[in-house]
Each structure stands twice: as C-alpha cells, then as structure tokens.
Short mmCIF file of C-alpha atoms and ligand atoms in Angstrom, two decimals:
data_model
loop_
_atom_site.label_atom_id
_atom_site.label_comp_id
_atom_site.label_asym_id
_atom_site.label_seq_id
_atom_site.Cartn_x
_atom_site.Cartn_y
_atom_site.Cartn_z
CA UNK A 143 88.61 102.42 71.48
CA UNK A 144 86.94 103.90 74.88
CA UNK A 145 89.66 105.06 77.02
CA UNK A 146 89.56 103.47 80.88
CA UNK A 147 88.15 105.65 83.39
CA UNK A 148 90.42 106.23 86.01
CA UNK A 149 90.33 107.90 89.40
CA UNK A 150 92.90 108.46 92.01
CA UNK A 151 92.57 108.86 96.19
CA UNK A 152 95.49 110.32 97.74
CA UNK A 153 95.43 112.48 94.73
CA UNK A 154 97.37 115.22 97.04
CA UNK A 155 100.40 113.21 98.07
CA UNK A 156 104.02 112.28 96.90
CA UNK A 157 103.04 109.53 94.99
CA UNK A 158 99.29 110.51 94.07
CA UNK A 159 100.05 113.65 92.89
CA UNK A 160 102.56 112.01 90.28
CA UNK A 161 100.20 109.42 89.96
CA UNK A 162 97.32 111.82 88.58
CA UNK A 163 99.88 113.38 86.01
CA UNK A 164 100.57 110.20 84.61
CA UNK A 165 97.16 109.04 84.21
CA UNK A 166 96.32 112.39 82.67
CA UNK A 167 99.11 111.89 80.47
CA UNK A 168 98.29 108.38 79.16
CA UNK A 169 96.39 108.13 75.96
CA UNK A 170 94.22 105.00 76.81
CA UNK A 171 92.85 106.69 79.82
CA UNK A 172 90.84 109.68 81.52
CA UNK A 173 91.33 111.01 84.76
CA UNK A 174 87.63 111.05 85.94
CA UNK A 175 88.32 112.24 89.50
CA UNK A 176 91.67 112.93 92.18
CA UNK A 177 90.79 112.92 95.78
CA UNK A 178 92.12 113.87 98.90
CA UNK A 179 91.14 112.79 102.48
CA UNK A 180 87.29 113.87 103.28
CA UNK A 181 86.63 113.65 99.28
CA UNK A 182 83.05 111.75 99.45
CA UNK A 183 83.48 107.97 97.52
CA UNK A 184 80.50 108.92 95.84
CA UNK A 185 82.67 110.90 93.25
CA UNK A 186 83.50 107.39 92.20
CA UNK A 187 80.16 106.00 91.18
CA UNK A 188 78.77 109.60 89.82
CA UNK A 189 81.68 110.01 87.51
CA UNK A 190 81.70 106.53 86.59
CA UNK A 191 85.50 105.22 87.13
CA UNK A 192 86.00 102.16 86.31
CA UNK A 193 89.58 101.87 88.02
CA UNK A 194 90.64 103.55 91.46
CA UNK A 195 94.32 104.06 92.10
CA UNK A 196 94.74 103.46 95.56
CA UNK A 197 97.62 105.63 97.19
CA UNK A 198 96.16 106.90 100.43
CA UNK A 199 97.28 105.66 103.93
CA UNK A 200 97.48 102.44 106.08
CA UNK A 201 94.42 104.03 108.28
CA UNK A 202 92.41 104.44 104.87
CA UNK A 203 92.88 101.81 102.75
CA UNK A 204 90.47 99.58 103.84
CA UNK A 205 87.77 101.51 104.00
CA UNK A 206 88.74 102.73 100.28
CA UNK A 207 88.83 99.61 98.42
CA UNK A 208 85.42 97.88 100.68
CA UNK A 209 83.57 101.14 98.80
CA UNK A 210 85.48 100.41 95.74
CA UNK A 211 84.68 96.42 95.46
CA UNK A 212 81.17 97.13 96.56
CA UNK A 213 80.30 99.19 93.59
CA UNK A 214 82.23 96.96 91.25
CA UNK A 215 85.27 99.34 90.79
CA UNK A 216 88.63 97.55 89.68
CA UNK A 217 91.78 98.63 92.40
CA UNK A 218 95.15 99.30 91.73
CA UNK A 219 96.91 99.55 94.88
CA UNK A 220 100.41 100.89 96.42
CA UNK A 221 99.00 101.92 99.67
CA UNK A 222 101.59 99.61 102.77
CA UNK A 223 100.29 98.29 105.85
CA UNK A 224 99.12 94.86 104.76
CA UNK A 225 98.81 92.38 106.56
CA UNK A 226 97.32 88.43 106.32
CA UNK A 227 94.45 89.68 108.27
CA UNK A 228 93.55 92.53 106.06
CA UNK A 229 94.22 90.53 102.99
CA UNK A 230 91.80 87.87 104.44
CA UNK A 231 88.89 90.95 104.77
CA UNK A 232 89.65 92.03 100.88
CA UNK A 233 89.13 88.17 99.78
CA UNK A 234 85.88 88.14 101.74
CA UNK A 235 84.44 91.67 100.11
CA UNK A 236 86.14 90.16 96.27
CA UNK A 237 83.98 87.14 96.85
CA UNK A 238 81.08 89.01 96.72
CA UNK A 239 82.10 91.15 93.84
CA UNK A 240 83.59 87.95 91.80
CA UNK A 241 84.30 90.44 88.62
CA UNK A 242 86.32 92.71 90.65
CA UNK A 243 89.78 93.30 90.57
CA UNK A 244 92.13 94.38 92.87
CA UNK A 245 96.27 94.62 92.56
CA UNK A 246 97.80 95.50 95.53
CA UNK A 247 101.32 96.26 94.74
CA UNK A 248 104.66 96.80 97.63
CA UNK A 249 106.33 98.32 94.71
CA UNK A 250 105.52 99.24 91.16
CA UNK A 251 109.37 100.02 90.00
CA UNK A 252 110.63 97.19 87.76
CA UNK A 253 113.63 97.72 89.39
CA UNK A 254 112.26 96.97 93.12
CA UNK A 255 110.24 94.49 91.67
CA UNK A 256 113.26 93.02 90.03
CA UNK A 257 115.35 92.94 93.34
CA UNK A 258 112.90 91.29 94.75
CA UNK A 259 112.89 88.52 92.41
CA UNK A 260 116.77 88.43 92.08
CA UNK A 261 116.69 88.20 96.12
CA UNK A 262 115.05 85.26 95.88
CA UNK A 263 116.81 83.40 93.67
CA UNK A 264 120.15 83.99 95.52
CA UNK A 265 119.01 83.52 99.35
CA UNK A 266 118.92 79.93 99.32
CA UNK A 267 123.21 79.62 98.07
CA UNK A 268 124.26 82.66 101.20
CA UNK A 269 124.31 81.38 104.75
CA UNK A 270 123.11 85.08 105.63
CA UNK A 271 120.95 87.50 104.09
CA UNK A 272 119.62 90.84 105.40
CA UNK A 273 117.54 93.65 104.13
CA UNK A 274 118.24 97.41 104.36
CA UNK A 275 115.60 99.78 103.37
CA UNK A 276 116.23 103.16 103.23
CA UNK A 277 113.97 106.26 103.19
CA UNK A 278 113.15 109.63 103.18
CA UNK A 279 111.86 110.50 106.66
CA UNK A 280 108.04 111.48 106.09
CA UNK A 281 107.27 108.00 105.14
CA UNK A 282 104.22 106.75 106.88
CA UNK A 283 105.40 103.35 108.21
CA UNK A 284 108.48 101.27 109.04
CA UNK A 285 109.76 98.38 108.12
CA UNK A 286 108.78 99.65 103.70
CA UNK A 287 106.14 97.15 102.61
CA UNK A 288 108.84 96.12 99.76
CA UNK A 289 111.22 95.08 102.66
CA UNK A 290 108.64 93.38 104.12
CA UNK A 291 107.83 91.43 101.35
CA UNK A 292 111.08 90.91 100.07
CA UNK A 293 112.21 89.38 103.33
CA UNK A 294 108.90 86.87 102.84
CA UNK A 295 110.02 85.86 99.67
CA UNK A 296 114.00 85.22 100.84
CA UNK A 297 112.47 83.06 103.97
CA UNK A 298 110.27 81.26 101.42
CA UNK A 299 112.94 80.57 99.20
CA UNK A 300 115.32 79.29 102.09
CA UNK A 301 112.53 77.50 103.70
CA UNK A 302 111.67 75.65 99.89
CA UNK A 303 114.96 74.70 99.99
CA UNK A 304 115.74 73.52 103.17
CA UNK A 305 118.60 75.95 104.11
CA UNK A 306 119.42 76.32 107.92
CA UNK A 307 118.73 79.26 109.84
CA UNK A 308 120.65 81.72 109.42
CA UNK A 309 123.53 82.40 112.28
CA UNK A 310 122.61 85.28 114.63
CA UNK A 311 123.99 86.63 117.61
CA UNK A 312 123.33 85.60 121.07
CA UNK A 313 123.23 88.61 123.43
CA UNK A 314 122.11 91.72 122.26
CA UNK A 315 123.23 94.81 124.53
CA UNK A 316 120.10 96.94 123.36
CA UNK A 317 116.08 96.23 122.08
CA UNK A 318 116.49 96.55 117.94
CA UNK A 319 119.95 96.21 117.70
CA UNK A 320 119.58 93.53 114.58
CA UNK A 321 116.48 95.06 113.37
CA UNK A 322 113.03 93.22 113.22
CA UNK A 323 112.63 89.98 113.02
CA UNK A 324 110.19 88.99 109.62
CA UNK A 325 110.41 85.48 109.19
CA UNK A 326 113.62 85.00 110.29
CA UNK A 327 115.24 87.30 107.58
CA UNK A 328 116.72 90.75 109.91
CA UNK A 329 115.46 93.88 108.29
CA UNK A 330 116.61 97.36 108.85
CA UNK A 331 114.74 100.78 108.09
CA UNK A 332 116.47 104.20 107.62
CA UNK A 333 114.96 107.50 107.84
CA UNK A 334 117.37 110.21 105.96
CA UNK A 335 116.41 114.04 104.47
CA UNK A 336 117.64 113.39 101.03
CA UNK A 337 116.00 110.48 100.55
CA UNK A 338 113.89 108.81 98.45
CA UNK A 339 112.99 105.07 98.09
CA UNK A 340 116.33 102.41 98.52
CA UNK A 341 117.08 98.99 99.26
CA UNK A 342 119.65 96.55 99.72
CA UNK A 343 119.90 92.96 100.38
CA UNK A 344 123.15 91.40 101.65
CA UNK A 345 124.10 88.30 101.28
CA UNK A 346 126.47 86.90 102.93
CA UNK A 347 128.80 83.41 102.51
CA UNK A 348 132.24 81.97 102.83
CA UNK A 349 134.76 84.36 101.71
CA UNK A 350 132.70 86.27 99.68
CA UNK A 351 129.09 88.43 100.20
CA UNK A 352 126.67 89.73 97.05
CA UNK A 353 125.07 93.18 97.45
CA UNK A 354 122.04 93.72 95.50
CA UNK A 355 120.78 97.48 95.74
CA UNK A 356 117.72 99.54 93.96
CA UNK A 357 117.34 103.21 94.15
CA UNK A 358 114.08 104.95 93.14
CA UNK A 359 115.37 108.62 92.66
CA UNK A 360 111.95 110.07 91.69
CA UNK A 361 108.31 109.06 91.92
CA UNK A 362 108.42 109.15 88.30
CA UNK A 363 110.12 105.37 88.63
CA UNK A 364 106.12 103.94 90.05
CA UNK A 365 104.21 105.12 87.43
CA UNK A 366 105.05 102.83 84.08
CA UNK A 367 104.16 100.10 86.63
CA UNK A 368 100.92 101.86 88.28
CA UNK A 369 99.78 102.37 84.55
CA UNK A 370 100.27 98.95 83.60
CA UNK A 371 98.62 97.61 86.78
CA UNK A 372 95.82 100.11 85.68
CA UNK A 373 95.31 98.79 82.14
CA UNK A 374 95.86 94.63 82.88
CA UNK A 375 93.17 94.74 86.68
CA UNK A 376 90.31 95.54 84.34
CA UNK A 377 90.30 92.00 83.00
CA UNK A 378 92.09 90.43 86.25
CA UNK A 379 89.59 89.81 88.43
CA UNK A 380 90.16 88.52 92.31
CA UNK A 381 93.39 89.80 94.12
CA UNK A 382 96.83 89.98 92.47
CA UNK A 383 99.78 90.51 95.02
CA UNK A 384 102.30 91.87 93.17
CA UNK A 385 103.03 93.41 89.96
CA UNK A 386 105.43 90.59 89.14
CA UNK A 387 102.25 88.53 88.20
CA UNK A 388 101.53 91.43 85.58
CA UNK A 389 105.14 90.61 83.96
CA UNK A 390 107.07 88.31 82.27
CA UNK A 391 110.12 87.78 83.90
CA UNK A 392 110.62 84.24 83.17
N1 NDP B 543 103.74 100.63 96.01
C1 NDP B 543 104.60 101.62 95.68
O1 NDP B 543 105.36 101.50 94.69
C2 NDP B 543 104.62 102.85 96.49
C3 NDP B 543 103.87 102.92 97.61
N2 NDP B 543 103.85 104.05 98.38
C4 NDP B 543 102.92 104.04 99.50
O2 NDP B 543 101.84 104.90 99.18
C5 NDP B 543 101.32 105.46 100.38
C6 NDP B 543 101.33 106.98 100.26
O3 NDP B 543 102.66 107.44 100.27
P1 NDP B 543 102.98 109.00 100.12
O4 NDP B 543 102.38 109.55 98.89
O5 NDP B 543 104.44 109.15 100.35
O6 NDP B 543 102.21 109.58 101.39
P2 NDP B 543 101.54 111.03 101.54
O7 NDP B 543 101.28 111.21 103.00
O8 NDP B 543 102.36 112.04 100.81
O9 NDP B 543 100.16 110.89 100.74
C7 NDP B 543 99.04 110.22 101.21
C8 NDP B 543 97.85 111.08 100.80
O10 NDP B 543 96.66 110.35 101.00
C9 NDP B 543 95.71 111.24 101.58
N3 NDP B 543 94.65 110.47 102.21
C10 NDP B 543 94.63 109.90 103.44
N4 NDP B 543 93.45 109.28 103.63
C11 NDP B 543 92.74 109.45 102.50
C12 NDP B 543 91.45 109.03 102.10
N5 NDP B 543 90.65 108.32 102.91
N6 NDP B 543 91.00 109.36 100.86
C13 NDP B 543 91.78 110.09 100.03
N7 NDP B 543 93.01 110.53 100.36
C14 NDP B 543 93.49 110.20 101.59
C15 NDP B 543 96.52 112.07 102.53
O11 NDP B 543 95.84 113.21 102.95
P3 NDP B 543 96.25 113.92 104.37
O12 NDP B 543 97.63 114.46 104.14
O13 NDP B 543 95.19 114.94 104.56
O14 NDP B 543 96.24 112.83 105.40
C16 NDP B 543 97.74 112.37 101.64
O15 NDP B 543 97.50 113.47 100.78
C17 NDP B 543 102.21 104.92 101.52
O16 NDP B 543 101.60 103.78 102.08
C18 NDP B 543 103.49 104.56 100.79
O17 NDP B 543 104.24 103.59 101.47
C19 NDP B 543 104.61 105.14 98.07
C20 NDP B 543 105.43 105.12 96.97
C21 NDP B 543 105.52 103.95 96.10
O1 LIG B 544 106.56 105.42 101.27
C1 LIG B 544 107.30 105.33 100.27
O2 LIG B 544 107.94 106.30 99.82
C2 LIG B 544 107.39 104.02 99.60
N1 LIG B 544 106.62 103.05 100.01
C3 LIG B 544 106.59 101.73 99.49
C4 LIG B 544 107.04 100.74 100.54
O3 LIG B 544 106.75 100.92 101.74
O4 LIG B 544 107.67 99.74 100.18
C5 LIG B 544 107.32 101.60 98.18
C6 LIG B 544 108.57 102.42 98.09
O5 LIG B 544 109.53 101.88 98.94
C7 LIG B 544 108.28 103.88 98.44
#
C-alpha cells in the first residue's frame, strides 16, 4: 500500500514540531515537506503532498488552506481563531474544490474532545455552568478555541432543551470580572509558566456542583488524533468541525 504524503506548516512550533515527529514516525505515511513562516506553498505541489497539517497561526491560516484547497490538497487543521465568517470563506473555496477535504479541529486529545462531549450532556441538568481554560503563557490567543467551542456546545445543549439562563450577577465593580461572554456560557482564560493545555467546566446546582477537568501534559497527547484526522480527510471531503465526527463515541 502507498503511504499518504504528508506535509506540515508551522513545522517549527510547539505543536508542529511534535507534529512532524509523529508523522515521520507513522508507518502509513511520509513526511514530504515541514515548513516554517516564509516557506514558499509551492513546496506543496512540487513534492506532491497529498495532506497538509495545518498548525501555523490565526494571521496565517487562511491564506494556508485557500493555497491548499486550490491545488486539491486535503487539510488537517488545529490552527484557533475561527470564526463563522472565516468558516463561511473555507465553504466558498471547498465548493470549488468539491473533492477536498478539510478537518479543522479545537482539539485533537480524546480527552479534550471527550470533555467536550461529557459537557454537553450535563449542562442542560446544572442551573450554572462555566468554563476555565488554562494555559501556558506564549499561547497565541485567548479565550482557547476548545473553550470556545465547548461553551457553544453547553449553550446549544441548554438552548435544545429549553433551560433558563443561567443566574448572573448584576453589578460588576470592574470590565472582565466574569470573564467573556460566548453565548451566554462565562469563560475564563489563564496564562501560567508551567503550563500546558487545561480545562475545566463547572457545573453548578442545588446542593451539589460537578467538576469536569482535562489536562494535556505534553504535545504528545494531539498527535494520535492529528494522525487519525490525517489518515480519515483523504476520503472526507467538504469541512469536518471536529474530530468527534472522526470517532465513535456513541
Ligand atoms: N487543535 C489542537 O489540538 C491544538 C491547537 N493548537 C493551536 O495551534 C496553533 C499553533 O500553536 P503553537 O505551536 O503553540 O504556536 P507556535 O507559535 O509555537 O507555532 C506556530 C508556528 O507557525 C509558524 N508560522 C506562522 N505563520 C506561518 C506560515 N504562514 N507558514 C508556516 N509556518 C508559519 C510560526 O513561525 P514564527 O514563529 O516565525 O511566526 C511558528 O513556528 C495555535 O493556534 C494553537 O492554539 C496548539 C495545540 C493543540
Ligand atoms: O495553544 C495551545 O497550546 C492550544 N490551543 C488549542 C486551543 O486554543 O484550544 C488546543 C489546546 O488547548 C492547546
């Protein structure tokens, strides 16, 4: 069997750099190129990779994955930043390129992934639920893509069905004090040395409150889930959100 050809931008950073072992490492695949910022795309189509691994910046991404869905190259992404506007651009670009596929992924650790899921099952029985992320302090953005999607996904679930807003307070002495506001679900970011990736999601009810809290202690924990996104996009074509969609968690 011909192994996938695989290429990774961001090839220089925390994740990409751990990203390009692991391809290298993987059987089924060869790493056909690993670029950094001011790499030319070209590399792409020259050493024909068939798969990009996307893990560059917010600034870069969509520049990245137009070049990559206008030559016909499948996208694995964990780059943040998203938003419905920029998801509306990639559908217009993958419906010229109808073969294409393109995963973008907040988090490829099943156990983020999992958190998520178990977040949403609970938020609809808590009066109150929150999200902490937590995170080393180079990270790019603020609030972590996975908080922002997990708090989607709890305000979905409420919303589906029909719980009431959550109490909040009424005065708040200074800007940020509860966090920001995404969908109506308070999230909180922390930047700490000694970090790496965290979460938690409180929820909160009469007499009692259920904590549910995932730690990523190495970069190692994304790549089982970057290499399966890798492998199942080939024959996926549009846009998956999520790597959920590439499991079976019932
Ligand atoms: N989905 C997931 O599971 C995960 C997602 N992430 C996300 O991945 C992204 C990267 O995180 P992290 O590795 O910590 O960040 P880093 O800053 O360590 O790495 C980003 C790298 O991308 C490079 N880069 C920027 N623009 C381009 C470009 N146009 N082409 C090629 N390379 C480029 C940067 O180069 P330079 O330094 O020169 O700018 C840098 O080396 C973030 O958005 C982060 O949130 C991170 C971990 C897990
Ligand atoms: O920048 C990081 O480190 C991470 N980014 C992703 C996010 O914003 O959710 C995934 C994970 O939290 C690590």
């Amino acid at each position: 069997m011909s192994k996938l050809r695989v290429a990774v931008l961001g090839a220089k950073g925390r994740i990409g750099s751990e990203a390009v072992r692991a391809v290298d490492a993987a059987d089924d695949m060869e790493l056909v190129a690993a670029l950094g910022r001011g790499d030319g795309l070209e590399t792409l189509v020259e050493t024909g990779a068939q798969v990009v691994v996307e893990l560059t910046t917010p600034d870069s991404v969509m520049g990245n994955l137009d070049f990559c869905v206008r030559h016909g190259i499948h996208a694995v992404v964990g780059t943040t930043g998203w938003t419905d506007e920029r998801l509306a651009q990639l559908n217009t670009s993958l419906a010229a390129s109808p073969e294409t596929g393109v995963l973008i992924a907040p988090n490829f650790s099943i156990g983020a992934v999992l958190t998520m899921k178990f977040a949403e099952v609970a938020a609809p029985y808590f009066e109150s639920v929150e999200v902490v992320e937590l995170h080393h302090p180079n990270k790019v953005d603020a609030p972590s893509g996975t908080a922002t999607r997990t708090a989607q996904l709890i305000a979905a679930a409420r919303e589906r069905a029909g719980s009431a807003p959550q109490p909040d307070a009424t005065v708040t002495a200074l800007d940020g004090a509860r966090g920001a506001n995404v969908d109506g679900v308070p999230v909180h970011a922390v930047r700490l040395r000694g970090l790496l990736a965290h979460q938690e999601v409180l929820l909160g009810g009469e007499g009692e409150t259920l904590t549910i809290r995932h730690d990523s202690l190495h970069h190692s924990s994304f790549m089982p889930g970057i290499l399966l996104g890798v492998r199942r996009v080939v024959t996926t074509p549009g846009l998956t959100f999520g790597l959920e969609n590439f499991l079976d968690l019932g």
